[in-house]
Coordinates of C-alpha atoms and ligand atoms in Angstrom, one line a residue:
X138 CA 144.6 136.2 127.2
X139 CA 147.7 135.3 125.2
X140 CA 148.4 136.3 121.6
X141 CA 148.5 134.0 118.6
X142 CA 149.8 134.6 115.1
X143 CA 150.1 132.4 112.0
X144 CA 151.5 132.7 108.5
X145 CA 151.2 130.6 105.3
X146 CA 152.7 131.9 102.1
X147 CA 155.9 132.0 100.1
X148 CA 158.1 134.0 102.5
X149 CA 160.1 132.6 105.4
X150 CA 157.5 132.5 108.2
X151 CA 159.9 132.9 111.3
X152 CA 160.6 136.7 111.0
X153 CA 157.0 137.5 110.3
X154 CA 155.8 135.4 113.3
X155 CA 158.4 136.9 115.6
X156 CA 157.5 140.4 114.6
X157 CA 153.8 139.6 115.1
X158 CA 154.5 138.2 118.6
X159 CA 156.3 141.4 119.5
X160 CA 153.2 143.4 118.5
X161 CA 151.0 141.1 120.5
X162 CA 153.2 140.9 123.6
X163 CA 150.8 143.3 125.4
X164 CA 148.5 140.3 125.7
X165 CA 150.9 138.4 127.9
X166 CA 154.6 137.7 128.1
X167 CA 155.0 134.6 130.4
X168 CA 156.5 132.6 127.5
X169 CA 156.7 132.6 123.8
X170 CA 157.0 129.9 121.1
X171 CA 156.9 129.1 117.4
X172 CA 156.2 126.1 115.2
X173 CA 157.6 126.0 111.7
X174 CA 156.8 123.6 108.8
X175 CA 158.8 123.5 105.6
X176 CA 158.2 121.7 102.3
X177 CA 160.3 118.7 103.4
X178 CA 157.5 118.2 106.0
X179 CA 159.8 118.9 108.9
X180 CA 157.9 120.3 111.8
X181 CA 159.9 122.1 114.5
X182 CA 158.8 123.8 117.8
X183 CA 161.0 126.3 119.7
X184 CA 159.9 127.8 123.0
X185 CA 161.3 130.1 125.7
X186 CA 160.2 131.3 129.1
X187 CA 159.5 135.0 129.4
X188 CA 159.4 137.6 126.6
X189 CA 159.6 137.2 122.9
X190 CA 163.2 138.4 122.9
X191 CA 164.1 135.3 124.8
X192 CA 162.6 133.2 122.1
X193 CA 164.5 135.1 119.5
X194 CA 167.8 134.5 121.3
X195 CA 167.1 130.9 122.1
X196 CA 166.0 129.9 118.6
X197 CA 168.9 131.5 116.8
X198 CA 171.3 129.0 115.3
X199 CA 168.5 126.5 114.8
X200 CA 166.8 125.4 111.6
X201 CA 164.2 128.2 111.2
X202 CA 163.2 127.4 107.7
X203 CA 159.5 127.1 106.7
X204 CA 156.9 129.1 104.9
X205 CA 154.2 128.0 107.2
X206 CA 154.2 128.7 110.9
X207 CA 152.2 129.5 114.1
X208 CA 153.4 131.3 117.2
X209 CA 152.2 132.3 120.6
X210 CA 152.9 134.7 123.5
X211 CA 151.4 133.4 126.7
X212 CA 149.6 134.8 129.8
X213 CA 149.5 131.8 132.0
X214 CA 146.1 130.4 133.1
X215 CA 146.6 126.6 133.4
X216 CA 150.0 125.6 134.6
X217 CA 152.9 127.8 135.7
X218 CA 154.8 130.0 133.3
X219 CA 157.6 127.7 132.1
X220 CA 158.9 126.1 128.9
X221 CA 157.0 122.9 129.3
X222 CA 153.7 124.8 129.5
X223 CA 154.6 127.2 126.7
X224 CA 152.9 126.9 123.3
X225 CA 152.9 125.6 120.6
X226 CA 152.0 122.2 121.9
X227 CA 152.6 119.0 120.0
X228 CA 150.2 116.1 119.7
X229 CA 151.6 112.7 120.9
X230 CA 153.0 111.8 117.5
X231 CA 154.5 115.2 117.1
X232 CA 152.7 115.5 113.8
X233 CA 150.4 118.3 114.8
X234 CA 151.2 121.6 116.6
X235 CA 148.7 124.1 118.1
X236 CA 148.6 127.5 119.6
X237 CA 145.7 128.6 121.7
X238 CA 144.3 131.7 123.3
X239 CA 141.4 131.0 125.7
X240 CA 140.4 128.4 128.2
X241 CA 139.0 124.9 127.6
X242 CA 136.8 124.5 130.6
X243 CA 136.1 120.7 130.3
X244 CA 139.8 119.8 129.6
X245 CA 140.0 117.6 132.7
X246 CA 137.3 115.2 131.6
X247 CA 138.6 115.1 128.0
X248 CA 142.1 114.4 129.4
X249 CA 140.8 111.5 131.5
X250 CA 139.1 110.0 128.4
X251 CA 142.2 110.4 126.3
X252 CA 144.4 108.9 129.0
X253 CA 142.2 105.8 129.0
X254 CA 143.0 105.6 125.2
X255 CA 146.7 105.6 126.0
X256 CA 147.5 109.3 125.5
X257 CA 150.2 110.8 127.7
X258 CA 150.5 114.5 128.5
X259 CA 153.7 116.5 129.0
X260 CA 152.3 119.9 130.1
X261 CA 149.7 121.0 132.6
X262 CA 147.8 123.0 130.0
X263 CA 144.3 122.7 128.6
X264 CA 145.7 123.4 125.2
X265 CA 147.7 120.1 125.0
X266 CA 144.4 118.3 125.7
X267 CA 142.9 120.0 122.6
X268 CA 145.7 119.0 120.2
X269 CA 145.6 115.5 121.5
X270 CA 141.8 115.4 121.0
X271 CA 142.3 116.6 117.4
X272 CA 144.9 113.9 116.7
X273 CA 142.7 111.2 118.3
X274 CA 139.6 112.4 116.3
X275 CA 141.6 112.4 113.1
X276 CA 142.8 108.8 113.6
X277 CA 139.6 107.3 115.0
X278 CA 137.3 108.6 112.3
X279 CA 139.9 108.6 109.5
X280 CA 139.4 112.3 108.9
X281 CA 141.4 115.0 107.1
X282 CA 142.6 117.8 109.4
X283 CA 139.8 120.3 108.8
X284 CA 136.9 117.9 109.6
X285 CA 138.9 116.5 112.5
X286 CA 139.3 119.9 114.1
X287 CA 135.6 120.6 113.4
X288 CA 134.5 117.5 115.1
X289 CA 136.9 117.8 118.0
X290 CA 135.7 121.3 118.7
X291 CA 132.1 120.1 119.1
X292 CA 133.3 118.3 122.3
X293 CA 134.9 121.4 123.7
X294 CA 133.4 123.8 126.3
X295 CA 135.1 127.1 126.7
X296 CA 136.9 129.8 124.7
X297 CA 139.4 129.4 122.0
X298 CA 141.2 131.1 119.2
X299 CA 143.5 128.4 117.8
X300 CA 145.9 127.9 114.9
X301 CA 147.1 124.4 113.9
X302 CA 149.6 123.0 111.5
X303 CA 150.1 119.4 110.6
X304 CA 153.0 117.6 109.0
X305 CA 150.7 115.5 106.9
X306 CA 149.0 118.7 105.5
X307 CA 152.1 120.7 104.4
X308 CA 150.0 123.3 102.4
X309 CA 147.5 124.0 105.1
X310 CA 147.0 126.2 108.2
X311 CA 143.8 125.8 110.2
X312 CA 142.4 128.4 112.6
X313 CA 139.2 128.6 114.6
X314 CA 137.6 130.8 117.2
X315 CA 135.0 130.9 119.9
X316 CA 134.9 133.9 122.4
X317 CA 138.5 134.8 121.8
X318 CA 139.5 137.2 119.0
X319 CA 140.8 136.1 115.6
X320 CA 141.6 138.2 112.6
X321 CA 142.5 136.8 109.2
X322 CA 144.6 138.9 106.8
X323 CA 144.3 138.0 103.1
X324 CA 146.8 139.1 100.4
X325 CA 145.9 139.6 96.8
X326 CA 145.3 136.4 94.8
X327 CA 145.3 134.4 98.0
X328 CA 149.1 134.1 97.8
X329 CA 149.6 134.6 101.5
X330 CA 147.5 134.5 104.7
X331 CA 148.1 135.8 108.2
X332 CA 146.1 135.2 111.3
X333 CA 146.4 137.0 114.6
X334 CA 144.6 137.9 117.8
X335 CA 144.3 141.5 116.5
X336 CA 145.1 143.3 113.3
X337 CA 148.4 144.9 114.4
X338 CA 150.7 142.1 113.2
X339 CA 149.0 142.0 109.8
X340 CA 148.8 145.6 108.7
X341 CA 152.4 145.8 107.5
X342 CA 151.6 143.1 105.0
X343 CA 147.9 143.5 104.1
X344 CA 145.0 145.8 104.9
X345 CA 142.4 143.3 103.9
X346 CA 141.0 141.5 106.9
X347 CA 138.2 139.1 107.7
X348 CA 136.9 138.9 111.3
X349 CA 136.3 135.2 112.0
X350 CA 133.2 134.7 114.1
X351 CA 132.4 132.4 117.0
X352 CA 132.4 128.7 116.2
X353 CA 133.9 129.2 112.8
X354 CA 136.8 127.2 111.4
X355 CA 139.0 128.4 108.5
X356 CA 141.3 126.4 106.3
X357 CA 144.1 128.4 104.5
X358 CA 146.0 127.0 101.5
X359 CA 148.2 129.1 99.2
X360 CA 146.4 130.0 96.0
X361 CA 142.9 129.1 97.3
X362 CA 140.2 131.2 98.7
X363 CA 139.8 130.6 102.5
X364 CA 137.4 127.8 103.3
X365 CA 135.3 128.9 106.2
X366 CA 132.6 126.7 107.9
X367 CA 130.9 126.6 111.2
X368 CA 130.8 123.7 113.6
X369 CA 127.6 122.5 111.9
X370 CA 129.6 122.2 108.6
X371 CA 127.7 125.0 107.0
X372 CA 129.8 127.1 104.6
X373 CA 130.3 130.8 105.6
X374 CA 131.0 133.8 103.4
X375 CA 132.5 136.9 105.0
X376 CA 133.1 140.3 103.6
X377 CA 136.7 141.5 103.5
X378 CA 137.2 144.7 105.5
X379 CA 139.9 147.3 105.1
X380 CA 141.9 148.2 108.2
X381 CA 142.9 151.8 108.3
X382 CA 145.3 152.5 111.1
X383 CA 148.8 153.6 110.5
X384 CA 151.8 151.6 111.4
X385 CA 153.5 154.7 113.0
X386 CA 150.7 154.6 115.5
X387 CA 151.9 151.4 117.0
X388 CA 155.5 152.3 117.2
X389 CA 157.2 154.3 120.0
X390 CA 157.9 157.4 118.0
X391 CA 161.0 158.4 119.9
X392 CA 159.6 157.9 123.4
X393 CA 161.3 155.4 125.7
X394 CA 158.0 153.6 126.4
X395 CA 154.6 153.1 124.8
X396 CA 153.0 154.4 128.0
X397 CA 154.8 157.7 127.9
X398 CA 154.1 158.0 124.1
X399 CA 150.4 157.3 124.7
X400 CA 150.2 159.9 127.5
X401 CA 151.7 162.5 125.2
X402 CA 149.5 161.3 122.3
X403 CA 146.3 162.4 124.2
X404 CA 145.8 165.9 122.8
X405 CA 146.1 164.6 119.2
X406 CA 144.0 161.5 119.9
X407 CA 141.2 163.5 121.6
X408 CA 141.2 165.7 118.5
X409 CA 140.8 162.6 116.4
X410 CA 138.0 161.5 118.6
X411 CA 136.1 164.7 118.2
X412 CA 136.9 165.1 114.5
X413 CA 133.7 165.0 112.3
X414 CA 131.6 164.8 115.5
X415 CA 131.9 168.3 116.8
X416 CA 131.2 171.3 114.6
X417 CA 133.5 173.9 116.1
X418 CA 131.8 176.8 114.4
X419 CA 128.3 176.0 115.8
X420 CA 129.6 174.2 118.9
X421 CA 127.3 171.3 118.2
X422 CA 127.8 167.5 118.5
X423 CA 126.6 165.0 115.9
X424 CA 127.0 161.4 116.8
X425 CA 125.8 159.0 114.2
X426 CA 124.6 156.5 116.8
X427 CA 122.4 159.1 118.3
X428 CA 121.0 160.2 115.0
X429 CA 120.3 156.6 113.8
X430 CA 118.8 155.4 117.1
X431 CA 117.4 158.7 118.5
X432 CA 114.1 157.4 119.7
X433 CA 115.5 154.4 121.4
X434 CA 118.2 156.4 123.2
X435 CA 116.3 159.5 124.2
X436 CA 113.4 157.4 125.6
X437 CA 115.6 155.1 127.6
X438 CA 114.2 154.7 131.1
X439 CA 117.5 153.7 132.6
X440 CA 121.1 153.3 131.4
X441 CA 123.4 150.6 132.7
X442 CA 127.1 151.1 132.1
X443 CA 129.3 148.0 132.1
X444 CA 133.1 147.8 132.1
X445 CA 136.2 146.6 134.0
X446 CA 139.2 148.3 135.5
X447 CA 139.9 151.7 133.9
X448 CA 136.9 151.3 131.7
X449 CA 134.7 151.0 134.8
X450 CA 136.2 154.2 136.2
X451 CA 135.2 155.9 132.9
X452 CA 131.8 154.4 133.5
X453 CA 131.5 156.1 136.9
X454 CA 132.1 159.4 135.2
X455 CA 129.7 158.5 132.5
X456 CA 127.0 158.1 135.1
X457 CA 127.7 161.6 136.5
X458 CA 127.8 163.1 133.0
X459 CA 124.6 161.4 131.7
X460 CA 122.7 162.1 134.9
X461 CA 123.7 165.8 134.9
X462 CA 123.0 166.6 131.3
X463 CA 120.4 164.0 130.1
X464 CA 118.7 163.4 133.5
X465 CA 118.3 159.6 132.8
X466 CA 119.1 157.4 135.8
X467 CA 122.3 155.5 135.3
X468 CA 123.8 152.4 137.1
X469 CA 127.4 151.4 136.7
X470 CA 128.4 147.8 137.2
X471 CA 131.5 145.7 137.0
X472 CA 130.8 143.4 134.1
X473 CA 132.1 140.5 136.1
X474 CA 129.5 141.0 138.8
X475 CA 126.6 141.8 136.5
X476 CA 127.0 138.6 134.5
X477 CA 126.5 136.3 137.5
X478 CA 123.8 138.1 139.5
X479 CA 120.7 137.6 137.4
X480 CA 120.1 141.3 136.9
X481 CA 116.7 142.8 136.3
X482 CA 116.8 144.2 132.7
X483 CA 113.9 145.7 130.7
X484 CA 113.4 146.4 127.1
X485 CA 113.5 150.1 127.9
X486 CA 117.0 149.8 129.2
X487 CA 120.1 150.9 127.3
X488 CA 123.3 149.1 128.2
X489 CA 126.5 150.9 127.4
X490 CA 129.6 148.7 127.3
X491 CA 132.9 150.5 127.7
X492 CA 136.0 148.6 126.6
X493 CA 139.3 149.6 125.1
X494 CA 140.1 146.2 123.6
X495 CA 136.5 145.2 122.9
X496 CA 137.6 141.7 123.8
X497 CA 137.2 141.6 127.7
X498 CA 135.6 138.3 128.4
X499 CA 133.5 139.5 131.3
X500 CA 132.1 142.5 129.4
X501 CA 131.3 140.3 126.4
X502 CA 129.4 137.8 128.6
X503 CA 127.6 140.6 130.5
X504 CA 126.6 142.2 127.2
X505 CA 125.3 139.0 125.7
X506 CA 123.1 138.5 128.8
X507 CA 121.7 142.1 128.6
X508 CA 121.1 141.6 124.9
X509 CA 119.2 138.3 125.4
X510 CA 117.0 140.1 127.9
X511 CA 116.0 142.8 125.5
X512 CA 118.3 145.8 126.4
X513 CA 119.6 148.0 123.6
X514 CA 123.4 147.7 123.4
X515 CA 125.6 150.7 122.9
X516 CA 129.4 150.2 122.6
X517 CA 132.1 152.6 123.5
X518 CA 135.1 150.8 122.1
X519 CA 138.6 151.5 120.8
X520 CA 139.5 148.3 118.8
X521 CA 137.7 148.5 115.5
X522 CA 135.8 145.4 114.5
X523 CA 136.4 143.8 118.0
X524 CA 133.9 141.4 119.5
X525 CA 132.1 144.1 121.6
X526 CA 131.9 146.5 118.7
X527 CA 130.2 143.7 116.8
X528 CA 127.8 142.6 119.6
X529 CA 126.6 146.2 120.1
X530 CA 123.6 147.4 118.1
X531 CA 125.3 150.8 117.8
X532 CA 128.0 152.8 119.4
X533 CA 130.8 155.3 119.1
X534 CA 134.4 154.3 118.6
X535 CA 136.8 156.3 120.7
X536 CA 139.3 156.5 117.8
X537 CA 142.5 156.9 119.9
X538 CA 144.5 154.4 117.9
X539 CA 146.1 151.2 119.2
X540 CA 147.0 151.3 122.9
X541 CA 150.0 149.2 123.5
X542 CA 151.1 150.1 127.0
X543 CA 149.4 147.7 129.4
X544 CA 148.3 150.5 131.7
X545 CA 145.5 152.4 130.0
X546 CA 146.0 156.1 129.5
X547 CA 144.7 157.5 126.2
X548 CA 141.9 155.0 126.1
X549 CA 140.6 156.4 129.4
X550 CA 140.5 160.0 128.1
X551 CA 139.1 158.8 124.8
X552 CA 136.3 157.0 126.7
X553 CA 135.6 160.2 128.7
X554 CA 135.6 162.3 125.6
X555 CA 133.0 160.0 124.0
X556 CA 130.9 159.8 127.2
X557 CA 130.9 163.6 127.5
X558 CA 129.9 164.1 123.8
X559 CA 127.2 161.4 124.2
X560 CA 125.8 162.9 127.5
X561 CA 125.7 166.4 126.1
X562 CA 124.1 165.4 122.8
X563 CA 121.6 163.2 124.6
X564 CA 120.8 166.0 127.0
X565 CA 120.4 168.4 124.1
X566 CA 118.0 166.1 122.3
X567 CA 116.0 165.5 125.5
X568 CA 115.8 169.2 126.2
X569 CA 117.3 168.6 129.7
X570 CA 120.3 170.9 129.3
X571 CA 120.0 174.6 128.6
X572 CA 121.1 175.5 125.1
X573 CA 123.6 178.0 126.3
X574 CA 125.3 175.6 128.7
X575 CA 125.4 173.0 126.0
X576 CA 127.2 175.2 123.5
X577 CA 129.5 176.5 126.2
X578 CA 130.5 173.0 127.3
X579 CA 131.0 171.8 123.7
X580 CA 133.3 174.7 123.1
X581 CA 135.2 174.0 126.3
X582 CA 135.5 170.4 125.3
X583 CA 137.2 171.3 122.0
X584 CA 139.8 173.2 124.0
X585 CA 140.8 170.3 126.2
X586 CA 143.6 169.0 124.0
X587 CA 145.4 172.4 124.2
X588 CA 145.0 172.5 127.9
X589 CA 146.5 169.0 128.3
X590 CA 149.6 170.3 126.4
X591 CA 150.0 172.9 129.2
X592 CA 150.2 170.2 131.8
X593 CA 153.1 168.6 129.8
X594 CA 155.1 171.7 130.4
X595 CA 155.2 170.6 134.0
X596 CA 156.7 167.2 133.3
X597 CA 160.0 168.1 134.9
X598 CA 158.3 169.2 138.1
X599 CA 156.2 166.0 138.2
X600 CA 159.4 164.0 137.7
X601 CA 161.0 165.8 140.7
X602 CA 157.9 165.2 142.9
X603 CA 157.9 161.5 141.9
X604 CA 161.4 161.2 143.4
X605 CA 160.2 162.3 146.8
X606 CA 157.5 159.6 146.8
X607 CA 159.2 156.7 145.0
X608 CA 159.9 154.6 148.1
X609 CA 156.5 155.0 149.8
X610 CA 154.9 151.7 150.5
X611 CA 151.3 152.9 150.4
X612 CA 149.4 155.8 148.8
X613 CA 146.0 157.4 149.3
X614 CA 144.3 159.3 146.5
X615 CA 141.4 161.6 147.3
X616 CA 138.9 163.4 145.1
X617 CA 135.3 164.5 145.2
X618 CA 132.5 164.7 142.7
X619 CA 133.9 164.4 139.2
X620 CA 137.3 163.9 140.6
X621 CA 136.5 160.9 142.8
X622 CA 136.7 158.4 139.9
X623 CA 139.9 160.1 138.9
X624 CA 141.3 159.3 142.4
X625 CA 140.4 155.7 141.7
X626 CA 142.1 155.8 138.3
X627 CA 145.2 157.5 139.7
X628 CA 145.5 154.8 142.4
X629 CA 145.0 152.0 139.8
X630 CA 147.8 153.4 137.6
X631 CA 150.2 153.5 140.5
X632 CA 149.4 149.9 141.6
X633 CA 149.7 148.5 138.1
X634 CA 153.1 149.8 137.1
X635 CA 155.0 150.5 140.3
X636 CA 153.5 147.7 142.5
X637 CA 152.9 150.2 145.3
X638 CA 149.7 149.7 147.2
X639 CA 147.3 152.6 146.6
X640 CA 143.7 153.3 147.3
X641 CA 141.3 155.9 146.0
X642 CA 138.5 157.4 148.2
X643 CA 135.9 160.1 148.0
X644 CA 137.7 162.8 150.0
X645 CA 135.0 163.1 152.6
X646 CA 134.9 159.4 153.3
X647 CA 138.4 159.5 154.7
X648 CA 137.2 160.4 158.2
X649 CA 135.0 157.3 158.2
X650 CA 138.0 155.0 158.4
X651 CA 141.0 155.5 156.1
X652 CA 142.2 158.5 158.2
X653 CA 143.5 155.9 160.7
X654 CA 146.2 155.1 158.1
X655 CA 147.6 158.7 158.0
X656 CA 151.0 159.3 159.5
X657 CA 154.2 161.0 158.3
X658 CA 154.9 158.0 156.0
X659 CA 151.7 158.2 154.0
X660 CA 151.6 160.2 150.8
X661 CA 148.1 161.5 150.1
X662 CA 147.4 162.7 146.5
X663 CA 144.5 165.2 146.7
X664 CA 142.7 166.4 143.6
X665 CA 141.6 169.8 144.8
X666 CA 140.7 171.9 141.8
X667 CA 138.4 175.0 142.0
X668 CA 135.0 173.5 141.8
X669 CA 131.8 173.5 143.9
X670 CA 133.4 171.3 146.5
X671 CA 136.8 173.1 146.6
X672 CA 136.4 174.4 150.2
X673 CA 135.4 171.0 151.4
X674 CA 138.5 169.4 149.9
X675 CA 140.6 172.1 151.4
X676 CA 139.3 171.0 154.8
X677 CA 140.1 167.4 154.0
X678 CA 143.7 168.5 153.2
X679 CA 143.9 170.2 156.6
X680 CA 142.7 167.0 158.3
X681 CA 145.5 165.1 156.6
X682 CA 148.1 167.7 157.3
X683 CA 147.1 167.8 161.0
X684 CA 148.0 164.1 161.1
X685 CA 151.4 164.7 159.3
X686 CA 150.3 163.0 156.1
X687 CA 152.4 164.1 153.1
X688 CA 150.2 166.0 150.7
X689 CA 150.6 166.2 146.9
X690 CA 147.9 168.4 145.5
X691 CA 146.5 168.8 142.0
X692 CA 145.2 172.3 141.9
X693 CA 143.8 174.8 139.5
X694 CA 146.4 177.2 138.2
X695 CA 146.7 180.4 140.2
X696 CA 145.5 178.7 143.4
X697 CA 147.3 180.3 146.4
X698 CA 145.4 178.8 149.3
X699 CA 146.6 175.2 148.9
X700 CA 150.1 176.4 148.0
X701 CA 150.4 177.5 151.6
X702 CA 149.7 174.0 152.8
X703 CA 152.1 171.9 150.8
X704 CA 155.0 172.5 148.4
X705 CA 154.1 169.5 146.3
X706 CA 151.7 171.1 143.9
X707 CA 150.9 170.4 140.3
X708 CA 148.8 173.0 138.5
X709 CA 146.2 172.2 135.9
X710 CA 144.3 174.8 133.7
X711 CA 140.8 175.8 134.7
X712 CA 138.0 173.9 133.0
X713 CA 134.3 173.4 133.9
X714 CA 134.0 170.8 136.6
X715 CA 132.2 168.3 134.3
X716 CA 135.3 168.3 132.1
X717 CA 137.9 168.2 134.8
X718 CA 138.7 164.5 134.8
X719 CA 140.1 164.9 131.2
X720 CA 142.6 167.3 132.7
X721 CA 143.2 166.1 136.3
X722 CA 144.0 162.5 135.3
X723 CA 147.1 163.6 133.2
X724 CA 149.4 164.5 136.1
X725 CA 148.4 161.3 137.8
X726 CA 149.4 159.2 134.8
X727 CA 152.7 161.0 134.6
X728 CA 153.3 160.6 138.3
X729 CA 152.8 156.9 138.3
X730 CA 154.9 156.6 135.1
X731 CA 157.9 158.3 136.8
X732 CA 157.5 156.5 140.1
X733 CA 157.6 153.2 138.2
X734 CA 160.6 154.4 136.2
X735 CA 162.4 155.5 139.4
X736 CA 161.8 152.0 140.7
X737 CA 163.2 150.4 137.6
X738 CA 159.9 148.7 136.7
X739 CA 158.8 147.6 133.2
X740 CA 156.1 150.1 132.7
X741 CA 154.8 148.8 129.4
X742 CA 154.6 145.2 130.5
X743 CA 154.0 145.1 134.3
X744 CA 154.1 141.8 136.0
X745 CA 151.0 139.5 136.0
X746 CA 149.0 141.8 133.7
X747 CA 147.9 141.6 130.1
X748 CA 146.4 144.2 128.0
X749 CA 143.4 142.3 126.9
X750 CA 141.7 140.1 129.5
X751 CA 140.0 137.5 127.3
X752 CA 139.6 135.1 130.2
X753 CA 137.1 135.5 133.0
Ligands
LIG1212 C1 144.1 149.4 133.6 C2 143.6 148.6 132.5 C3 142.6 147.6 132.8 C4 141.5 147.6 131.7 C5 140.5 146.5 131.9 C6 139.4 146.6 130.9 O1 145.1 150.3 133.2 O2 144.1 148.7 131.4 O3 142.0 147.8 134.1 O4 140.9 148.9 131.7 O5 141.1 145.3 131.8 O6 139.9 146.4 129.6 P1 139.0 146.8 128.3 O7 138.8 148.3 128.4 O8 139.9 146.4 127.2 O9 137.7 146.1 128.4

């Protein structure tokens, strides 16, 4: 995890770095730090425990001059979150400073070897070992910084995105990556360069970016084109890409939190996701991935969906959608399990990877494995140009814009939107869905954004209900069919941001065990909309009520039956059952948001979490 940012140019680096760190804070916020180098070759490091704001406060009044700098926001892996373990780390001589996102797996053995050579270590981190190794390599082989980094990295096992500055190279910033993301921003005439873990810190300054690939090292010097080589010392040319997203999309836009903004963004973002893909006059879907790879996709013998967390929940719904419309068997797996269990994969398999960030380490590893074994890889990703987007042979971006709140909201509905379009279009091509049903569902899908707006009209009511349940210690979420994965997602949202224990179950499973937990203290959130299992879910509500559980029901508007059973009702508009998750998840997102707010929690940056899980 962690976020890194770097700058070399003619401006003062500190404000640029600080601003960049704030944009990357979703990647971790255990500590933050910055290293600055000025033309008098003075190298200074400032660090603070906790969020970037602490670094800002702590470093004020110090010498912050320098037009070259690197900075880091940390999500602790090796060593507790404290100043000593915060990045940047110095080499022994304090000549070189490094920031690092990733994990050096063989750091213990390198550390032992360096200790034998007389090196001492201040921190408990794997990163300090890397900077010492670079200094050692530079001295032992009498190398310049670039070849020393290149050589040192050949000894390293693990993942890294690093940025390095060196007092003895005052016009140079070096960066490298393997399995952790790294984007390079290039200004006109090579006057300035920016590096960062994603494009959000760069876009204010330049739209021209280069995505550095695995095992590549880049040397940046003002006025020169970037020098990029791989670990085998081969020179690499990359095309410059233009990033298109708008700066307003990553600001709060008047909302108190990114999470709330992103919940409210969903109607617009879903329209963005469908734009150019759905012809509203003909009620037809055109996905370029499906057009370009039609034979491979319609002839798939099996589809395997991979993802983690919320993206895995979207995958569970993808299975139901694809099996219903396209009649291709689908398996859904946690990427972290798939990658270590020697899965059986054939060349007729299509593997769909779902990932908001496109950088989740487990999903990347699982995909690489599936690709090696001949599966065709399809990505459903939000972050443009991310690692998963590039590993995939084809795919469909969800186009919901940068998601900053750590708890995923608009990415989930964006993933569902793409999965629904994909399943419908695939079913249509395979002739496994009736024409009329296809056109009807496409039309219904285009109306989802308006229907979500209607749910927002009940925000006050949801806020009131949230107050009743704020101090519960546990929650159960129940749903059936298409709403079972929504129950899982609702429970995950609550756990993540309010730290209340919550579990999701298929409603009918409750009587096989979890019902023992029900008493007057237990809130049970039931998604009980009017679909083919409505009557069954009503019976499940009665079973809970009979044991004095406190029901909060998500119902279809106009429902009177459930209204007689509980006063805690949130109504959602009627939609076909296959599209319901796009609607029923919205009140659950708002409920968890308000419960967390009532408890005074930091909803955008909940404890122990990071937005992009780039470590396994
Ligand atoms: C939950 C959440 C996580 C992510 C998971 C996968 O709100 O955000 O569970 O869904 O870490 O991340 P991506 O989708 O980036 O692969």
